[in-house]
């Protein structure tokens, strides 16, 4: 280290194969006695694997130290136990770190301060975690000026983004080294696909084509709520015998730190752990070498976040990965609108309500995000152009011209290649995730139309006729000595009576009748007589309905002749079940009266409106309205006297 400040743009995943001397590329803090990074505890475990004693100064480690009675402030400032301290930006403002940074021993041993994922200063430092914007103030104000200041990022675009970060860290002019390497991932295919379903429910079928392969995948969701809903969706697709808790896990800030640490450990150690569903907390500072696919539901807020999500996969040498963006059609429409009408830098970016008050800034879409959502040629070329990845003469052309081994989703159809993303040979075969089959159509019979059902008035005499037939049959059989031991109810059981009454209107053939009484024990000898009875009952019902229809039509014609129009606003009475069929069949008869002269309809009587309480053009005054004097309320004794019996005594 040349004791000179530096800012480096490194590709995602380069920290995975660094040596001990460059291990601070993992961090995001400030340097320890020799190095203090500001970052996650996962980097601490990797530093320990390299033989570097490191400590994560975060909420969980502080709580554990307090429970064990350990004075962390003394351990850190004496510089006798740890070589690297990783500290979250939120703790840099605490009194403990003011005491540590004032320690002469600590200041004498500190070598450099490194800030990993330095691009978060421009994003999280504005609203989400504003303490990221204070890293530069702490480094320049509380640490010795002789130390080296290092900033690391894989998604820091040249121009305004780099300038803003450098100024925050106190890097101006030519007083620092800017090392920029390409962040292109040649072993990761960039895929963008439009969602076919919404994201507000508990079904995400667009994920299944990428999860069916059995490759280890991380699913990025914009909210913790969506993380849970995706987890429930995958849970329901697995069989009852599957180990659901082992195959899928969540990674969010609401999960306990121990649970998240176990999730990261299982990613590398457990072959039966396939899917991790996470928020943006997983996209920075995580090095899981076994991940093969990165799937993002809804394009992130910025293009930098999208590229960071894709950087989680393909970290093992020789592996190939997929970075999938499942975007909403509304996002593409918004991006197209911004590309067509780019926001003016001179505009205030404020909208006003109807009352004239400012409602807030109009957030414009991130430029890289807008370009990727509207790109129709090559996604990789857009990313390389945005980050100025060298060499520009080949990096900014499409995948076919650049001869990239894994063309993006836009270039793949024209390349003629067929990409196969196989499961690693040492991975187990998972149970396929498939949507449940659509429910079979119901075999339950539909209820018959109303015209094929007997009304209560029609059913009562028909039921009485069947009972009379049963009694007659029983009496005849008993007289000739047959079935003497059988009670009367067995000669025509109630189940057969109900079935015959329910289908009486539709029993027009002997075949349909025999199906209903196929289990009746007297069908062979007495089926014909019962069928004749049923036919007579059905004929009687039709005749009765015809008579009712004719009478109703005659009454309607008489009303028209008498000039009695139907009052407006009244609904016509719905015909009964037996009348609906009759009206349809009697339409010709009703139409035959069209040749008769139409009766002259008398106009409805005029309704005299009540006069207005005050004329419309009357004089308007401000005088109070005269109130009517109310009669005094009777007393309780007077009211009781009215209900009390009266007695007249004559003496």
Short mmCIF file of C-alpha atoms in Angstrom, two decimals, residues 86-562:
data_model
loop_
_atom_site.label_atom_id
_atom_site.label_comp_id
_atom_site.label_asym_id
_atom_site.label_seq_id
_atom_site.Cartn_x
_atom_site.Cartn_y
_atom_site.Cartn_z
CA UNK A 86 -15.71 -4.72 10.23
CA UNK A 87 -18.11 -2.10 11.53
CA UNK A 88 -21.53 -0.97 10.34
CA UNK A 89 -21.77 2.74 9.46
CA UNK A 90 -24.46 3.25 12.12
CA UNK A 91 -21.95 2.57 14.90
CA UNK A 92 -19.37 5.08 13.71
CA UNK A 93 -21.33 7.84 15.44
CA UNK A 94 -21.34 6.10 18.84
CA UNK A 95 -19.28 7.25 21.80
CA UNK A 96 -17.42 3.91 21.80
CA UNK A 97 -15.93 4.62 18.38
CA UNK A 98 -15.08 8.15 19.39
CA UNK A 99 -13.14 6.64 22.26
CA UNK A 100 -11.51 4.06 19.96
CA UNK A 101 -10.52 6.63 17.34
CA UNK A 102 -9.01 8.86 20.07
CA UNK A 103 -6.83 6.03 21.41
CA UNK A 104 -3.15 6.67 20.70
CA UNK A 105 -2.44 2.93 20.40
CA UNK A 106 -5.19 2.45 17.84
CA UNK A 107 -4.11 5.49 15.82
CA UNK A 108 -0.53 4.25 15.81
CA UNK A 109 -1.46 0.81 14.49
CA UNK A 110 -4.19 1.58 12.00
CA UNK A 111 -2.95 1.09 8.45
CA UNK A 112 -5.84 1.90 6.10
CA UNK A 113 -9.63 2.30 5.96
CA UNK A 114 -11.54 0.39 3.29
CA UNK A 115 -15.17 0.92 2.31
CA UNK A 116 -16.67 -1.98 0.38
CA UNK A 117 -19.81 -1.59 -1.74
CA UNK A 118 -18.98 2.10 -1.85
CA UNK A 119 -21.71 2.73 -4.43
CA UNK A 120 -24.26 2.44 -1.62
CA UNK A 121 -23.23 5.91 -0.48
CA UNK A 122 -25.07 7.28 -3.52
CA UNK A 123 -28.19 5.13 -3.00
CA UNK A 124 -28.68 4.00 0.60
CA UNK A 125 -26.89 7.06 1.94
CA UNK A 126 -29.63 9.37 0.63
CA UNK A 127 -32.74 7.91 2.30
CA UNK A 128 -32.53 4.24 3.31
CA UNK A 129 -29.44 4.27 5.57
CA UNK A 130 -28.26 7.84 5.78
CA UNK A 131 -25.28 6.90 7.96
CA UNK A 132 -23.57 5.64 4.79
CA UNK A 133 -23.10 9.27 3.88
CA UNK A 134 -21.11 9.85 7.10
CA UNK A 135 -18.37 7.30 6.37
CA UNK A 136 -16.18 9.90 4.70
CA UNK A 137 -16.62 12.34 7.59
CA UNK A 138 -15.50 9.70 10.07
CA UNK A 139 -12.54 8.56 8.00
CA UNK A 140 -11.29 12.07 7.34
CA UNK A 141 -12.24 13.58 10.68
CA UNK A 142 -11.49 10.85 13.23
CA UNK A 143 -8.66 8.78 11.72
CA UNK A 144 -5.03 9.78 11.08
CA UNK A 145 -4.45 11.56 7.78
CA UNK A 146 -1.48 9.29 7.04
CA UNK A 147 -3.58 6.15 6.45
CA UNK A 148 -4.72 4.94 3.06
CA UNK A 149 -8.40 5.25 2.16
CA UNK A 150 -9.79 2.56 -0.14
CA UNK A 151 -13.21 2.36 -1.78
CA UNK A 152 -14.40 -0.81 -3.53
CA UNK A 153 -17.42 -1.36 -5.76
CA UNK A 154 -18.46 -3.51 -8.70
CA UNK A 155 -21.21 -1.16 -9.91
CA UNK A 156 -19.82 2.38 -9.77
CA UNK A 157 -20.41 4.01 -13.13
CA UNK A 158 -18.02 6.70 -14.35
CA UNK A 159 -19.12 10.30 -14.26
CA UNK A 160 -21.37 11.82 -11.64
CA UNK A 161 -21.68 8.62 -9.56
CA UNK A 162 -17.92 8.21 -9.20
CA UNK A 163 -17.39 11.92 -8.54
CA UNK A 164 -20.03 11.97 -5.79
CA UNK A 165 -18.50 8.96 -4.00
CA UNK A 166 -14.97 10.32 -4.27
CA UNK A 167 -15.99 13.68 -2.88
CA UNK A 168 -17.78 11.99 0.02
CA UNK A 169 -14.58 10.09 0.89
CA UNK A 170 -12.45 13.20 0.45
CA UNK A 171 -10.82 12.09 -2.81
CA UNK A 172 -10.28 15.13 -5.04
CA UNK A 173 -8.35 15.90 -8.19
CA UNK A 174 -5.35 13.71 -8.93
CA UNK A 175 -4.57 12.96 -5.29
CA UNK A 176 -5.83 9.37 -5.54
CA UNK A 177 -5.58 6.33 -7.79
CA UNK A 178 -8.67 5.31 -9.77
CA UNK A 179 -8.45 1.65 -10.83
CA UNK A 180 -11.32 0.60 -13.08
CA UNK A 181 -11.72 -2.96 -14.29
CA UNK A 182 -14.54 -4.52 -16.24
CA UNK A 183 -17.53 -5.82 -14.31
CA UNK A 184 -18.83 -7.87 -17.24
CA UNK A 185 -19.69 -11.45 -16.30
CA UNK A 186 -18.88 -13.64 -19.34
CA UNK A 187 -19.98 -16.80 -17.50
CA UNK A 188 -23.44 -15.44 -16.61
CA UNK A 189 -26.31 -15.12 -19.09
CA UNK A 190 -28.39 -11.96 -18.71
CA UNK A 191 -32.08 -12.74 -19.26
CA UNK A 192 -34.97 -10.30 -19.22
CA UNK A 193 -38.53 -11.61 -19.42
CA UNK A 194 -41.91 -9.93 -19.11
CA UNK A 195 -44.08 -11.28 -16.31
CA UNK A 196 -47.19 -13.12 -17.38
CA UNK A 197 -48.85 -12.84 -13.97
CA UNK A 198 -49.19 -10.14 -11.34
CA UNK A 199 -47.10 -9.91 -8.18
CA UNK A 200 -49.83 -9.10 -5.69
CA UNK A 201 -51.06 -12.63 -5.01
CA UNK A 202 -49.68 -15.97 -3.86
CA UNK A 203 -49.01 -17.47 -7.29
CA UNK A 204 -45.77 -16.92 -9.21
CA UNK A 205 -45.78 -19.42 -12.10
CA UNK A 206 -43.11 -17.44 -13.99
CA UNK A 207 -40.53 -18.82 -11.54
CA UNK A 208 -41.13 -22.47 -12.33
CA UNK A 209 -39.22 -22.75 -15.64
CA UNK A 210 -36.05 -21.65 -13.84
CA UNK A 211 -36.58 -23.65 -10.63
CA UNK A 212 -37.42 -26.95 -12.34
CA UNK A 213 -33.79 -27.51 -13.31
CA UNK A 214 -32.81 -28.15 -9.69
CA UNK A 215 -29.99 -25.59 -9.78
CA UNK A 216 -29.34 -23.58 -6.64
CA UNK A 217 -31.07 -20.24 -6.99
CA UNK A 218 -31.67 -17.01 -5.14
CA UNK A 219 -34.96 -15.18 -5.70
CA UNK A 220 -34.81 -11.43 -5.04
CA UNK A 221 -38.04 -9.73 -3.98
CA UNK A 222 -38.61 -5.98 -3.50
CA UNK A 223 -40.43 -6.39 -0.17
CA UNK A 224 -40.40 -8.72 2.80
CA UNK A 225 -44.10 -9.36 2.22
CA UNK A 226 -43.37 -10.72 -1.25
CA UNK A 227 -40.57 -12.88 0.16
CA UNK A 228 -43.12 -14.58 2.39
CA UNK A 229 -45.68 -15.00 -0.41
CA UNK A 230 -43.10 -16.57 -2.73
CA UNK A 231 -42.06 -18.88 0.11
CA UNK A 232 -45.69 -19.96 0.59
CA UNK A 233 -46.06 -20.51 -3.17
CA UNK A 234 -43.05 -22.85 -3.32
CA UNK A 235 -44.13 -24.56 -0.10
CA UNK A 236 -47.52 -25.46 -1.57
CA UNK A 237 -45.99 -26.92 -4.73
CA UNK A 238 -44.02 -29.52 -2.79
CA UNK A 239 -45.47 -32.87 -1.81
CA UNK A 240 -46.35 -33.83 1.72
CA UNK A 241 -43.30 -36.07 2.01
CA UNK A 242 -40.82 -33.37 0.89
CA UNK A 243 -38.47 -31.74 3.38
CA UNK A 244 -39.86 -28.26 2.78
CA UNK A 245 -37.91 -26.51 5.52
CA UNK A 246 -34.64 -27.81 4.12
CA UNK A 247 -35.15 -27.08 0.44
CA UNK A 248 -36.23 -23.41 0.77
CA UNK A 249 -35.28 -20.67 3.23
CA UNK A 250 -35.80 -16.92 3.57
CA UNK A 251 -33.15 -14.25 4.04
CA UNK A 252 -34.44 -10.86 5.25
CA UNK A 253 -33.60 -8.28 7.87
CA UNK A 254 -36.52 -9.56 9.97
CA UNK A 255 -34.97 -13.02 10.25
CA UNK A 256 -32.69 -13.50 13.27
CA UNK A 257 -29.01 -13.01 12.58
CA UNK A 258 -28.32 -16.62 13.55
CA UNK A 259 -30.90 -17.83 11.04
CA UNK A 260 -29.37 -15.75 8.24
CA UNK A 261 -25.89 -16.99 9.11
CA UNK A 262 -27.14 -20.56 9.03
CA UNK A 263 -28.72 -19.89 5.63
CA UNK A 264 -25.37 -18.74 4.23
CA UNK A 265 -23.62 -21.76 5.70
CA UNK A 266 -26.17 -24.19 4.27
CA UNK A 267 -25.80 -22.66 0.81
CA UNK A 268 -22.24 -23.91 0.68
CA UNK A 269 -22.53 -27.06 2.80
CA UNK A 270 -25.99 -28.59 2.27
CA UNK A 271 -26.63 -30.01 -1.23
CA UNK A 272 -30.36 -30.38 -0.46
CA UNK A 273 -30.79 -26.66 0.12
CA UNK A 274 -31.84 -25.30 -3.29
CA UNK A 275 -33.71 -21.98 -3.03
CA UNK A 276 -33.13 -18.88 -0.94
CA UNK A 277 -35.73 -16.10 -1.14
CA UNK A 278 -34.22 -12.77 -0.15
CA UNK A 279 -34.49 -9.01 -0.19
CA UNK A 280 -31.82 -6.50 -1.12
CA UNK A 281 -30.00 -7.48 2.08
CA UNK A 282 -28.61 -10.47 0.15
CA UNK A 283 -27.36 -8.52 -2.87
CA UNK A 284 -24.31 -6.84 -1.31
CA UNK A 285 -21.35 -8.40 0.44
CA UNK A 286 -22.55 -12.02 0.10
CA UNK A 287 -20.19 -14.59 -1.39
CA UNK A 288 -21.97 -17.92 -1.94
CA UNK A 289 -19.98 -19.89 -4.50
CA UNK A 290 -22.64 -22.58 -5.00
CA UNK A 291 -25.38 -20.32 -6.38
CA UNK A 292 -26.16 -20.94 -10.05
CA UNK A 293 -29.21 -18.78 -10.83
CA UNK A 294 -30.30 -15.32 -9.72
CA UNK A 295 -33.98 -14.50 -10.28
CA UNK A 296 -35.28 -10.99 -9.60
CA UNK A 297 -39.02 -10.40 -9.33
CA UNK A 298 -39.71 -6.86 -10.57
CA UNK A 299 -36.80 -4.81 -11.86
CA UNK A 300 -34.95 -3.15 -8.94
CA UNK A 301 -34.97 0.59 -8.34
CA UNK A 302 -31.63 1.08 -10.09
CA UNK A 303 -29.66 -0.74 -12.74
CA UNK A 304 -26.77 -1.02 -10.25
CA UNK A 305 -28.95 -3.13 -7.95
CA UNK A 306 -29.95 -5.34 -10.87
CA UNK A 307 -26.31 -5.96 -11.78
CA UNK A 308 -25.46 -6.62 -8.13
CA UNK A 309 -28.22 -9.25 -7.97
CA UNK A 310 -26.77 -10.99 -11.00
CA UNK A 311 -23.32 -10.86 -9.43
CA UNK A 312 -24.33 -13.36 -6.74
CA UNK A 313 -24.07 -16.32 -9.15
CA UNK A 314 -21.32 -17.96 -11.17
CA UNK A 315 -18.63 -17.35 -8.55
CA UNK A 316 -17.15 -20.82 -8.66
CA UNK A 317 -14.42 -21.15 -11.32
CA UNK A 318 -15.70 -22.98 -14.38
CA UNK A 319 -19.39 -22.58 -13.51
CA UNK A 320 -22.04 -20.84 -15.61
CA UNK A 321 -24.95 -18.91 -14.18
CA UNK A 322 -28.12 -17.09 -15.13
CA UNK A 323 -29.24 -13.62 -14.09
CA UNK A 324 -32.98 -13.43 -14.74
CA UNK A 325 -35.02 -10.23 -14.53
CA UNK A 326 -38.79 -10.79 -14.47
CA UNK A 327 -40.16 -7.33 -15.18
CA UNK A 328 -43.67 -5.91 -15.17
CA UNK A 329 -45.22 -4.45 -18.33
CA UNK A 330 -45.93 -1.22 -16.45
CA UNK A 331 -42.20 -0.74 -15.81
CA UNK A 332 -41.47 -1.08 -19.52
CA UNK A 333 -44.19 1.45 -20.32
CA UNK A 334 -42.78 3.92 -17.78
CA UNK A 335 -39.26 3.46 -19.17
CA UNK A 336 -40.47 4.03 -22.74
CA UNK A 337 -42.21 7.20 -21.63
CA UNK A 338 -39.04 8.51 -19.99
CA UNK A 339 -36.88 7.65 -23.00
CA UNK A 340 -39.33 9.47 -25.27
CA UNK A 341 -39.54 12.51 -22.96
CA UNK A 342 -36.39 12.63 -20.82
CA UNK A 343 -36.69 14.78 -17.68
CA UNK A 344 -35.08 18.19 -17.92
CA UNK A 345 -32.27 18.90 -15.49
CA UNK A 346 -33.44 22.49 -15.17
CA UNK A 347 -36.94 21.49 -14.07
CA UNK A 348 -37.70 21.65 -10.40
CA UNK A 349 -39.10 18.15 -10.41
CA UNK A 350 -42.01 19.19 -8.22
CA UNK A 351 -45.70 18.61 -8.65
CA UNK A 352 -48.36 20.78 -7.12
CA UNK A 353 -51.73 19.83 -5.76
CA UNK A 354 -54.93 21.64 -6.62
CA UNK A 355 -54.34 23.94 -3.66
CA UNK A 356 -50.98 24.98 -5.04
CA UNK A 357 -48.86 23.20 -2.43
CA UNK A 358 -45.86 21.13 -3.47
CA UNK A 359 -46.57 17.43 -3.30
CA UNK A 360 -42.98 16.25 -3.54
CA UNK A 361 -40.28 15.44 -6.01
CA UNK A 362 -41.12 13.55 -9.16
CA UNK A 363 -38.72 10.62 -9.04
CA UNK A 364 -37.34 9.93 -12.49
CA UNK A 365 -36.30 6.41 -13.43
CA UNK A 366 -32.67 5.40 -13.15
CA UNK A 367 -31.00 5.91 -16.58
CA UNK A 368 -29.51 2.40 -16.75
CA UNK A 369 -32.83 0.85 -15.72
CA UNK A 370 -34.70 2.81 -18.39
CA UNK A 371 -32.21 1.80 -21.07
CA UNK A 372 -32.32 -1.89 -20.15
CA UNK A 373 -36.12 -2.00 -20.07
CA UNK A 374 -36.41 -0.44 -23.53
CA UNK A 375 -33.41 -2.14 -25.17
CA UNK A 376 -34.18 -4.24 -28.25
CA UNK A 377 -30.67 -5.13 -29.46
CA UNK A 378 -28.30 -6.30 -26.70
CA UNK A 379 -28.50 -6.07 -22.91
CA UNK A 380 -24.81 -6.71 -22.30
CA UNK A 381 -23.80 -3.90 -24.64
CA UNK A 382 -25.95 -1.44 -22.67
CA UNK A 383 -24.36 -2.48 -19.38
CA UNK A 384 -20.82 -2.28 -20.77
CA UNK A 385 -21.50 1.14 -22.23
CA UNK A 386 -22.92 2.41 -18.94
CA UNK A 387 -19.94 1.25 -16.88
CA UNK A 388 -17.38 1.95 -19.64
CA UNK A 389 -16.06 -1.60 -19.41
CA UNK A 390 -12.82 -1.98 -21.37
CA UNK A 391 -12.16 -2.60 -24.18
CA UNK A 392 -14.94 -0.34 -25.47
CA UNK A 393 -14.48 -1.32 -29.12
CA UNK A 394 -15.74 -4.86 -28.40
CA UNK A 395 -17.64 -4.54 -25.12
CA UNK A 396 -20.27 -2.16 -26.52
CA UNK A 397 -21.27 -4.33 -29.48
CA UNK A 398 -23.89 -7.06 -29.40
CA UNK A 399 -23.18 -10.58 -28.15
CA UNK A 400 -22.93 -12.06 -31.65
CA UNK A 401 -20.35 -9.53 -32.84
CA UNK A 402 -18.41 -9.80 -29.58
CA UNK A 403 -18.62 -13.62 -29.72
CA UNK A 404 -19.75 -13.90 -26.10
CA UNK A 405 -20.09 -17.51 -24.90
CA UNK A 406 -23.45 -16.79 -23.21
CA UNK A 407 -25.50 -14.38 -25.34
CA UNK A 408 -28.14 -12.32 -23.59
CA UNK A 409 -31.82 -13.10 -24.04
CA UNK A 410 -32.09 -10.57 -26.90
CA UNK A 411 -29.14 -11.95 -28.88
CA UNK A 412 -29.70 -15.66 -28.24
CA UNK A 413 -32.45 -16.18 -30.88
CA UNK A 414 -30.21 -14.68 -33.61
CA UNK A 415 -27.05 -16.46 -32.48
CA UNK A 416 -28.28 -19.94 -33.38
CA UNK A 417 -26.91 -21.34 -30.11
CA UNK A 418 -28.70 -23.67 -27.75
CA UNK A 419 -27.75 -23.11 -24.13
CA UNK A 420 -28.15 -25.94 -21.65
CA UNK A 421 -27.87 -25.06 -17.97
CA UNK A 422 -27.27 -28.44 -16.42
CA UNK A 423 -27.29 -29.31 -12.76
CA UNK A 424 -23.83 -29.81 -11.24
CA UNK A 425 -22.98 -33.52 -11.19
CA UNK A 426 -22.67 -33.62 -7.39
CA UNK A 427 -26.12 -32.07 -6.83
CA UNK A 428 -29.08 -34.25 -5.81
CA UNK A 429 -32.18 -34.58 -7.93
CA UNK A 430 -35.03 -32.56 -6.48
CA UNK A 431 -38.72 -33.29 -6.74
CA UNK A 432 -40.09 -31.20 -9.64
CA UNK A 433 -42.16 -28.17 -8.75
CA UNK A 434 -45.35 -28.14 -10.79
CA UNK A 435 -48.57 -26.22 -10.57
CA UNK A 436 -51.47 -28.31 -9.27
CA UNK A 437 -53.67 -29.74 -11.99
CA UNK A 438 -56.83 -27.86 -12.79
CA UNK A 439 -59.81 -29.32 -10.94
CA UNK A 440 -61.88 -31.72 -13.01
CA UNK A 441 -65.33 -30.54 -14.01
CA UNK A 442 -67.97 -31.42 -11.47
CA UNK A 443 -69.94 -34.59 -12.13
CA UNK A 444 -72.73 -33.47 -9.84
CA UNK A 445 -75.91 -33.22 -11.93
CA UNK A 446 -77.19 -29.74 -12.58
CA UNK A 447 -80.60 -28.90 -11.17
CA UNK A 448 -83.39 -29.29 -13.73
CA UNK A 449 -84.95 -26.18 -15.25
CA UNK A 450 -87.91 -24.75 -13.40
CA UNK A 451 -90.30 -25.72 -16.18
CA UNK A 452 -89.39 -29.39 -15.63
CA UNK A 453 -90.18 -29.27 -11.92
CA UNK A 454 -93.55 -29.65 -10.29
CA UNK A 455 -94.81 -26.82 -8.17
CA UNK A 456 -96.10 -27.51 -4.68
CA UNK A 457 -99.64 -27.19 -5.97
CA UNK A 458 -98.98 -29.73 -8.75
CA UNK A 459 -96.92 -32.09 -6.60
CA UNK A 460 -99.53 -32.61 -3.92
CA UNK A 461 -102.20 -34.40 -6.06
CA UNK A 462 -99.54 -36.37 -7.94
CA UNK A 463 -98.09 -37.65 -4.66
CA UNK A 464 -101.58 -38.59 -3.46
CA UNK A 465 -102.16 -40.55 -6.68
CA UNK A 466 -98.94 -42.55 -6.20
CA UNK A 467 -99.83 -43.34 -2.60
CA UNK A 468 -103.28 -44.49 -3.72
CA UNK A 469 -101.67 -46.71 -6.36
CA UNK A 470 -99.37 -48.21 -3.68
CA UNK A 471 -102.29 -48.95 -1.36
CA UNK A 472 -104.31 -50.52 -4.18
CA UNK A 473 -101.37 -52.70 -5.25
CA UNK A 474 -100.81 -53.87 -1.68
CA UNK A 475 -104.47 -54.73 -1.23
CA UNK A 476 -104.59 -56.70 -4.50
CA UNK A 477 -101.45 -58.71 -3.67
CA UNK A 478 -102.62 -59.51 -0.16
CA UNK A 479 -105.99 -60.75 -1.48
CA UNK A 480 -104.31 -63.33 -3.71
CA UNK A 481 -101.86 -64.30 -0.95
CA UNK A 482 -98.70 -62.70 -2.33
CA UNK A 483 -96.24 -60.73 -0.22
CA UNK A 484 -98.38 -61.02 2.86
CA UNK A 485 -95.32 -60.55 5.09
CA UNK A 486 -94.42 -57.23 3.39
CA UNK A 487 -95.66 -53.99 4.89
CA UNK A 488 -97.52 -51.55 2.71
CA UNK A 489 -94.51 -49.22 2.42
CA UNK A 490 -92.49 -51.81 0.44
CA UNK A 491 -94.93 -52.00 -2.45
CA UNK A 492 -93.86 -48.52 -3.65
CA UNK A 493 -91.16 -47.12 -1.34
CA UNK A 494 -90.97 -43.40 -0.72
CA UNK A 495 -87.60 -43.20 -2.54
CA UNK A 496 -89.27 -44.28 -5.79
CA UNK A 497 -92.16 -41.91 -5.21
CA UNK A 498 -89.77 -38.97 -4.76
CA UNK A 499 -87.77 -39.92 -7.87
CA UNK A 500 -90.94 -40.20 -9.97
CA UNK A 501 -92.25 -36.85 -8.75
CA UNK A 502 -88.92 -35.09 -9.37
CA UNK A 503 -88.76 -36.31 -12.99
CA UNK A 504 -92.45 -36.55 -13.78
CA UNK A 505 -92.41 -33.90 -16.52
CA UNK A 506 -89.45 -35.51 -18.34
CA UNK A 507 -90.65 -39.14 -18.21
CA UNK A 508 -92.00 -39.12 -21.75
CA UNK A 509 -90.71 -42.59 -22.76
CA UNK A 510 -90.80 -46.02 -21.22
CA UNK A 511 -87.00 -46.19 -21.38
CA UNK A 512 -86.59 -43.13 -19.16
CA UNK A 513 -89.25 -44.51 -16.82
CA UNK A 514 -87.54 -47.91 -16.52
CA UNK A 515 -84.24 -46.23 -15.54
CA UNK A 516 -85.94 -44.58 -12.56
CA UNK A 517 -87.64 -47.78 -11.30
CA UNK A 518 -84.97 -50.30 -12.31
CA UNK A 519 -84.60 -51.51 -8.69
CA UNK A 520 -88.33 -51.75 -7.94
CA UNK A 521 -89.16 -55.36 -7.16
CA UNK A 522 -92.58 -55.20 -8.86
CA UNK A 523 -91.28 -53.68 -12.07
CA UNK A 524 -91.74 -56.79 -14.21
CA UNK A 525 -95.41 -57.38 -13.31
CA UNK A 526 -96.72 -53.92 -12.55
CA UNK A 527 -94.33 -51.58 -14.36
CA UNK A 528 -96.79 -50.99 -17.19
CA UNK A 529 -99.65 -49.97 -14.91
CA UNK A 530 -97.39 -47.58 -13.00
CA UNK A 531 -96.09 -46.09 -16.26
CA UNK A 532 -99.66 -45.51 -17.43
CA UNK A 533 -100.40 -43.71 -14.16
CA UNK A 534 -97.30 -41.54 -14.48
CA UNK A 535 -98.19 -40.69 -18.10
CA UNK A 536 -101.70 -39.68 -17.01
CA UNK A 537 -100.32 -37.49 -14.22
CA UNK A 538 -97.90 -35.83 -16.63
CA UNK A 539 -100.72 -35.21 -19.11
CA UNK A 540 -102.89 -33.71 -16.38
CA UNK A 541 -100.10 -31.31 -15.40
CA UNK A 542 -99.67 -30.16 -19.01
CA UNK A 543 -103.43 -29.70 -19.41
CA UNK A 544 -103.63 -27.69 -16.20
CA UNK A 545 -100.74 -25.50 -17.25
CA UNK A 546 -102.38 -24.94 -20.65
CA UNK A 547 -105.66 -23.94 -19.05
CA UNK A 548 -103.85 -21.53 -16.72
CA UNK A 549 -101.98 -20.02 -19.64
CA UNK A 550 -105.13 -19.46 -21.66
CA UNK A 551 -106.87 -17.84 -18.72
CA UNK A 552 -103.93 -15.54 -18.07
CA UNK A 553 -103.71 -14.47 -21.71
CA UNK A 554 -107.44 -13.80 -21.82
CA UNK A 555 -107.17 -11.63 -18.73
CA UNK A 556 -104.33 -9.64 -20.29
CA UNK A 557 -106.33 -9.07 -23.47
CA UNK A 558 -109.30 -7.93 -21.45
CA UNK A 559 -107.13 -5.41 -19.61
CA UNK A 560 -105.94 -3.96 -22.88
CA UNK A 561 -109.49 -3.71 -24.14
CA UNK A 562 -110.65 -1.99 -20.96
#
